[in-house]
Coordinates of C-alpha atoms in Angstrom, one line a residue:
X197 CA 10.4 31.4 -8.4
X198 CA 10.6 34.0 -10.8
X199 CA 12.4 36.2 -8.6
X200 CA 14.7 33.3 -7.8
X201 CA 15.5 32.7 -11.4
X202 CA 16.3 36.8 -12.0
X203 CA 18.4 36.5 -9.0
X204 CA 20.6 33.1 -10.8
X205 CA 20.7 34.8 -14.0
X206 CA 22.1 38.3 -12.5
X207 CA 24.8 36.0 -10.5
X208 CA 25.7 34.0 -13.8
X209 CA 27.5 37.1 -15.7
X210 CA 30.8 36.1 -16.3
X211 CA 30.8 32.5 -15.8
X212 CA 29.9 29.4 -18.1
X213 CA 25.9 29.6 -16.5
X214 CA 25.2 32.7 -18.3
X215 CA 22.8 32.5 -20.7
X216 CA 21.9 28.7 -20.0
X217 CA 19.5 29.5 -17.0
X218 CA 16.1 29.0 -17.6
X219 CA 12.6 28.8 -15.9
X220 CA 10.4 25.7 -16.6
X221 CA 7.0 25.2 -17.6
X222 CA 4.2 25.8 -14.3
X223 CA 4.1 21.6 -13.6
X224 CA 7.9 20.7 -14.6
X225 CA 10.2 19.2 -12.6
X226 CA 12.1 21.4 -11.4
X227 CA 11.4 25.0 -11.6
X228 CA 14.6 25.9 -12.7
X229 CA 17.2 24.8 -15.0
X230 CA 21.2 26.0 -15.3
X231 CA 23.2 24.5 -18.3
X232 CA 20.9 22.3 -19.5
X233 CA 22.5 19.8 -16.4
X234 CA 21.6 21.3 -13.1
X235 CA 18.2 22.4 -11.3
X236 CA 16.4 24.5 -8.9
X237 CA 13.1 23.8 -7.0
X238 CA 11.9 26.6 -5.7
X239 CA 10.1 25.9 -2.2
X240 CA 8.6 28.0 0.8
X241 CA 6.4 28.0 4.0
X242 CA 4.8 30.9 5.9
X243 CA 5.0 28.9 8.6
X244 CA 8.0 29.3 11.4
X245 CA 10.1 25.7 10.3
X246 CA 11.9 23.9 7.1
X247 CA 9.7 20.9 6.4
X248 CA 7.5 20.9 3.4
X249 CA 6.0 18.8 0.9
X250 CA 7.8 17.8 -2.2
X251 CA 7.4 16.7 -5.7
X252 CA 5.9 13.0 -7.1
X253 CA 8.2 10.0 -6.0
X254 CA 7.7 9.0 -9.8
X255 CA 9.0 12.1 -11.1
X256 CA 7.1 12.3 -14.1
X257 CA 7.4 15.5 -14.9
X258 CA 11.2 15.6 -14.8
X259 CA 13.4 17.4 -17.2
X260 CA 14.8 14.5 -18.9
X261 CA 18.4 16.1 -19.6
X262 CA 18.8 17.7 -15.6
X263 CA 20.7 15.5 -13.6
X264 CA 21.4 17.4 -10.1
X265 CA 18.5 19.1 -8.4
X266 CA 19.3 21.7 -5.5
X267 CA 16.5 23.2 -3.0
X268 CA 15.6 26.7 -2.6
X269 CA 13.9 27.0 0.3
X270 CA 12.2 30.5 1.9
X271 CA 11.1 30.3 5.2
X272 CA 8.8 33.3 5.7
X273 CA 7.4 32.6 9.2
X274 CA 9.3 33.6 12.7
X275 CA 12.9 35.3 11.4
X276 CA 12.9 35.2 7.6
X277 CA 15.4 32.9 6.2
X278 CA 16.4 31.0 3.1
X279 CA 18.5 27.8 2.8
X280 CA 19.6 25.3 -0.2
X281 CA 20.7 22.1 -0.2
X282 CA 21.0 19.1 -2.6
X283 CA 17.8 18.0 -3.0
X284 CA 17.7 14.0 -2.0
X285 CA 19.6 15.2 0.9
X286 CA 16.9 16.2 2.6
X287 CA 14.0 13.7 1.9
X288 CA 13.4 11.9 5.0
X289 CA 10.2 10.3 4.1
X290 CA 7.5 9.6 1.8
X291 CA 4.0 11.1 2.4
X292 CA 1.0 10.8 0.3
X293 CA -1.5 13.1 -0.9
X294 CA -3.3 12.3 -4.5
X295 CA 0.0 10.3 -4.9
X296 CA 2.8 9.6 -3.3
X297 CA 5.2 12.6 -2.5
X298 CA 8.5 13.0 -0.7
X299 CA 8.8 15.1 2.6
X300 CA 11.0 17.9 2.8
X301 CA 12.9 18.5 5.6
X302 CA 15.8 21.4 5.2
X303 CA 17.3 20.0 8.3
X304 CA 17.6 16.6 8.2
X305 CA 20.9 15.2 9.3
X306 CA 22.7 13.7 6.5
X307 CA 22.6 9.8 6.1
X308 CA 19.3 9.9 7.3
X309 CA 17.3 10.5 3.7
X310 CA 14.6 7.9 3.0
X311 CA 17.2 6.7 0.3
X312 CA 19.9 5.9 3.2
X313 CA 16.8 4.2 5.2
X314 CA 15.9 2.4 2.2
X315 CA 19.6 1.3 0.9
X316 CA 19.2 3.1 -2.4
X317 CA 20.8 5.8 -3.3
X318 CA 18.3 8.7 -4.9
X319 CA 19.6 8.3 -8.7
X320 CA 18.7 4.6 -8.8
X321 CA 15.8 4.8 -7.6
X322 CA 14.3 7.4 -9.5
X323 CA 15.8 5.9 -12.8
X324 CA 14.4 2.3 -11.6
X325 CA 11.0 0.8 -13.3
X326 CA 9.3 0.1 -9.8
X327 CA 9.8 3.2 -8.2
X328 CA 7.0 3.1 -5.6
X329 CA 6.8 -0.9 -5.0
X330 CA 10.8 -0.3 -3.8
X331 CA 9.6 2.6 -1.7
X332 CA 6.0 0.7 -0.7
X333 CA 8.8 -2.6 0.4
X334 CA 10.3 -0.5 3.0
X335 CA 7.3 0.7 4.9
X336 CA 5.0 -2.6 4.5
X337 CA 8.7 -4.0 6.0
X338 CA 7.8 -1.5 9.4
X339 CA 3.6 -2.7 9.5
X340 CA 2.8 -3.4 12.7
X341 CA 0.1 -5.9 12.9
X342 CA -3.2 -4.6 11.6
X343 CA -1.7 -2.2 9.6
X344 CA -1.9 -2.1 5.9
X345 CA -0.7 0.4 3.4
X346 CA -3.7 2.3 1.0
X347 CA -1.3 3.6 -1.6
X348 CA -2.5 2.9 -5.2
X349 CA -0.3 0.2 -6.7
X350 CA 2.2 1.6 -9.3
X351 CA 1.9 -2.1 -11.2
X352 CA -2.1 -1.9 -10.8
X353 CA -2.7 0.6 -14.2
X354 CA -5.9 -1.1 -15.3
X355 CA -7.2 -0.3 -11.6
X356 CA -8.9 2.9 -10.7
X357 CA -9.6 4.3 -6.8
X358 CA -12.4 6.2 -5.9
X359 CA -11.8 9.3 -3.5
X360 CA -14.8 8.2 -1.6
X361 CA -14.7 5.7 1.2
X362 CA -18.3 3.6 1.4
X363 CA -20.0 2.4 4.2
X364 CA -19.6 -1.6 3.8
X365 CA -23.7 -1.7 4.1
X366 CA -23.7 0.5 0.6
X367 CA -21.9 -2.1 -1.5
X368 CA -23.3 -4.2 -4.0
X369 CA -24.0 -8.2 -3.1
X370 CA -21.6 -9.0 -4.8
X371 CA -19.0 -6.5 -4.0
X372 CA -19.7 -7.8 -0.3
X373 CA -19.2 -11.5 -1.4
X374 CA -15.9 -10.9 -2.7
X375 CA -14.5 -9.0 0.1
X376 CA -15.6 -11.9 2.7
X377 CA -14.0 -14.0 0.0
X378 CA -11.2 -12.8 -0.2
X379 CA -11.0 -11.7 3.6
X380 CA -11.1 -15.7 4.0
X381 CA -8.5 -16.2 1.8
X382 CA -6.2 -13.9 2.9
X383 CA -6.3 -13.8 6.5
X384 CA -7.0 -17.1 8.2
X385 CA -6.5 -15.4 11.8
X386 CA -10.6 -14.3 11.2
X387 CA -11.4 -18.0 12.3
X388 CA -9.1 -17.8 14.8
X389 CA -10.1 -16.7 19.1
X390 CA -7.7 -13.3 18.9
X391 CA -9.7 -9.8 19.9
X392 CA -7.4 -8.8 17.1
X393 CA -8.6 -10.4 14.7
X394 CA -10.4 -8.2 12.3
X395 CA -7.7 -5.9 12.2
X396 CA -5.8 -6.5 9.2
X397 CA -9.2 -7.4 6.9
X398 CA -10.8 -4.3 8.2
X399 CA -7.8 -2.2 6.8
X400 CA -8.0 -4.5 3.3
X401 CA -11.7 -3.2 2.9
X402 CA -10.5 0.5 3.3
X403 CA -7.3 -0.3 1.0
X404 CA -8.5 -2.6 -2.0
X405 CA -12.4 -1.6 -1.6
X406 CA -12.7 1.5 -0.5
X407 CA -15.4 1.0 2.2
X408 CA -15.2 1.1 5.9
X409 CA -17.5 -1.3 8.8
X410 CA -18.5 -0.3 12.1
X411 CA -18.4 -3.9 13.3
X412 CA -16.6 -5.9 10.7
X413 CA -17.0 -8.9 13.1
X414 CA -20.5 -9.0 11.6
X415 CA -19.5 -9.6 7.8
X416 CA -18.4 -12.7 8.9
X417 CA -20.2 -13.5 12.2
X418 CA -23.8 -12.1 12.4
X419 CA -26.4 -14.7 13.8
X420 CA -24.7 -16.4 16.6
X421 CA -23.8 -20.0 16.2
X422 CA -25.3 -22.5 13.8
X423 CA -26.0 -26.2 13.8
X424 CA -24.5 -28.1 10.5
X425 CA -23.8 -31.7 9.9
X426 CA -20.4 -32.3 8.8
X427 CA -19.4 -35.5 7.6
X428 CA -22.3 -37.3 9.1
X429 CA -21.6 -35.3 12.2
X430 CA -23.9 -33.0 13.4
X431 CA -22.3 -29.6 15.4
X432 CA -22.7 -26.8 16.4
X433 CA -20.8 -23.9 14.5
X434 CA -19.8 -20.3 14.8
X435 CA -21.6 -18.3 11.9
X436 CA -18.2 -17.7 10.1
X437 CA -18.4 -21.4 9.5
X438 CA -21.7 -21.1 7.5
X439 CA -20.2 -18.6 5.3
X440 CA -17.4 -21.1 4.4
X441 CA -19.5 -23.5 3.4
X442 CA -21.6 -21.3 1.5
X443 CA -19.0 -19.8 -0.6
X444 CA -16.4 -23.0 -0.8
X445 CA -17.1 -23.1 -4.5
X446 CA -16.0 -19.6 -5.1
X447 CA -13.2 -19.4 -2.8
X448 CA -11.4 -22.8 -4.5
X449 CA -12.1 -20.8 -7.9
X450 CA -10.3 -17.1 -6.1
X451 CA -7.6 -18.9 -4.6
X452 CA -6.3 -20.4 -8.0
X453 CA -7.0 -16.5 -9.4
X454 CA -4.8 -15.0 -6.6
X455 CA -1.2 -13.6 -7.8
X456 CA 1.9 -15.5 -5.6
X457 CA 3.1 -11.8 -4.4
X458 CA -0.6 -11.0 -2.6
X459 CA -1.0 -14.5 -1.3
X460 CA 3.1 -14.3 -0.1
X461 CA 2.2 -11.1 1.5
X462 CA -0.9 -11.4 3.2
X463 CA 0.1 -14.7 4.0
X464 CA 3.5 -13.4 5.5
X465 CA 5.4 -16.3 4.0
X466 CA 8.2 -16.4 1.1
X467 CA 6.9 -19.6 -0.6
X468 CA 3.6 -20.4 -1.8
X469 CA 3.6 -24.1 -2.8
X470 CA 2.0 -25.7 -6.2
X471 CA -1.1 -26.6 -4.3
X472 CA -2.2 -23.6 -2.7
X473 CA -5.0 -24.7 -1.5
X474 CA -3.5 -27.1 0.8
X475 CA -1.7 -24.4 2.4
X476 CA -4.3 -22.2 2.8
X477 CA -6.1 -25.0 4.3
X478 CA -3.6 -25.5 6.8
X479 CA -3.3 -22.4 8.1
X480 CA -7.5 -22.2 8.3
X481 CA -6.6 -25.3 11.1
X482 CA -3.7 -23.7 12.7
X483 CA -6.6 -20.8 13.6
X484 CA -9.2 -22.4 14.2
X485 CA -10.0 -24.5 17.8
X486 CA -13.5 -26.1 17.9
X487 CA -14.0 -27.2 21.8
X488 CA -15.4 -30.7 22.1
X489 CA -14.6 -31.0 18.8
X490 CA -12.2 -32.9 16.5
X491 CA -13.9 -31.1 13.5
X492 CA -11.6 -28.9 11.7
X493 CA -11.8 -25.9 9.3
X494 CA -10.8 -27.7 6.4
X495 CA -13.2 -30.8 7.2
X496 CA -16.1 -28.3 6.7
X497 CA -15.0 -26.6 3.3
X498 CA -13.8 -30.1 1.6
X499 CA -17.5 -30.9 3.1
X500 CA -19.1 -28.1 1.8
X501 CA -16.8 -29.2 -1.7
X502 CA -18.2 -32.6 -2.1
X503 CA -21.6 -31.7 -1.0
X504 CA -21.9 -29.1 -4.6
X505 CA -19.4 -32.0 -6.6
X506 CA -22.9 -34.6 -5.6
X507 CA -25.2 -32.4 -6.4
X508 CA -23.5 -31.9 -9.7
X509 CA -23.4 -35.4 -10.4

């Protein structure tokens, strides 16, 4: 970039750039700056193509006072070439690595920058207080089922990640309780009849606990089936039902903890009503078929409720 710089500041004699162009400190944003207003980032690959990894989507390290960013980019591999463009012009995505970064691509069609895919134009977005919830919006928007994003949560600041992913069977008691929890909470399709099941709590352990299960199906299910008397009724239960009843208590206390936006998005709905319970309740039933059975999934936790409110009393 230094070269690049020498080569600006030789082709600014004469005109209003001279003097104003200057190189930026190692971790700025951008490497270059011209009049105080416009900027160079200074990019290359050794490798025989245009695309590249770009800078923070939070831009943190921006020069406040630079406005329009252009990109310098060397291409050292095959035929040696160099191109520039405007710099949001040729963002077609957002890729993570400690954090998440734009993708460069030197030739991406215009109208097809994340910004265009997104409906925001780069300025706004940049300038906007929830940069990454916009950008993680439009790709939790294209999830497929079973999918989950693992980005950290630009609103979560009191929250810290670990780099390393756990084996589930290496978590605290307790950490293990309030996945199962929460899995419960979250996604009532676990006490459904689906193969698929699982899928969308097993990516919730690797995104919000960092841990990963060879056979998730046996956080929930381990043991076979299990006889229980509900209301006066004695049945025969699939395991998950046990752990229901066992942790009623804490899942009425969770579900009252639970911010609308999580339970609106795990739920996949766009109201959660004043008595959240209740709905969580109802879809536990909509999942959950017990054959020669009117007993439903809601019967055993308001069970399972009453039987810790006698024992209380």
């Amino acid at each position: 970039m230094i070269i690049v710089c020498d080569k600006m500041r030789e082709a600014a004699v004469g005109t209003f750039f001279e003097g104003t162009i200057k190189l930026t400190d190692a971790h700025a944003f951008p490497d270059i700056v011209a009049n105080g207003y416009f900027g160079v980032e200074v990019k290359m690959t050794t490798g025989n193509h245009w695309i590249s990894t770009g800078n923070s989507v939070l831009e943190s390290l921006r020069i406040e006072d630079v406005e329009r960013i252009y990109i310098m980019f060397g291409k050292f591999g095959g035929t040696l070439d160099i191109r520039y463009r405007l710099y949001q012009e040729c963002l077609p995505e957002v890729s993570v690595t400690h954090s998440p970064r734009y993708r460069i691509n030197m030739e991406l069609p215009i109208g097809k920058s994340i910004f265009d895919k997104i409906g925001i134009d780069y300025d706004t977005l940049r300038k906007n207080d929830n940069t990454i919830q916009k950008i993680k919006e439009y790709y939790r928007a294209l999830l497929k089922e079973g999918e989950e994003l693992w980005w950290i949560d630009q609103e979560s600041d009191d929250k810290s990640v670990s780099p390393i992913i756990r084996p589930f069977r290496r978590l605290a008691k307790e950490e293990k309780d309030n996945f199962v929890i929460e899995a419960m909470i979250l996604f009532p399709e676990i006490f459904g009849k689906k193969n698929t099941k699982f899928e969308r709590a097993a990516a919730y352990l690797i995104a919000e606990h960092n841990a990963v299960s060879s056979n998730i199906r046996d956080c929930f299910s381990s043991g076979g089936k299990v006889e229980m008397e509900i209301n006066g009724k004695k049945v025969l239960l699939p395991q998950i039902c046990a752990r229901l009843f066992a942790q009623a208590k804490e899942i009425k206390i969770k579900i009252n903890q639970l911010d609308n936006k999580i339970l609106s998005y795990y739920w996949r709905t766009d109201k959660i009503g004043e008595d959240r319970l209740s709905q969580w309740k109802n879809f536990l039933d909509k999942n959950f078929i017990l054959v020669n059975s009117d007993i439903l999934a809601s019967d055993i936790f308001d069970y399972a409720l009453y039987e810790e409110n006698k024992e209380l009393s």
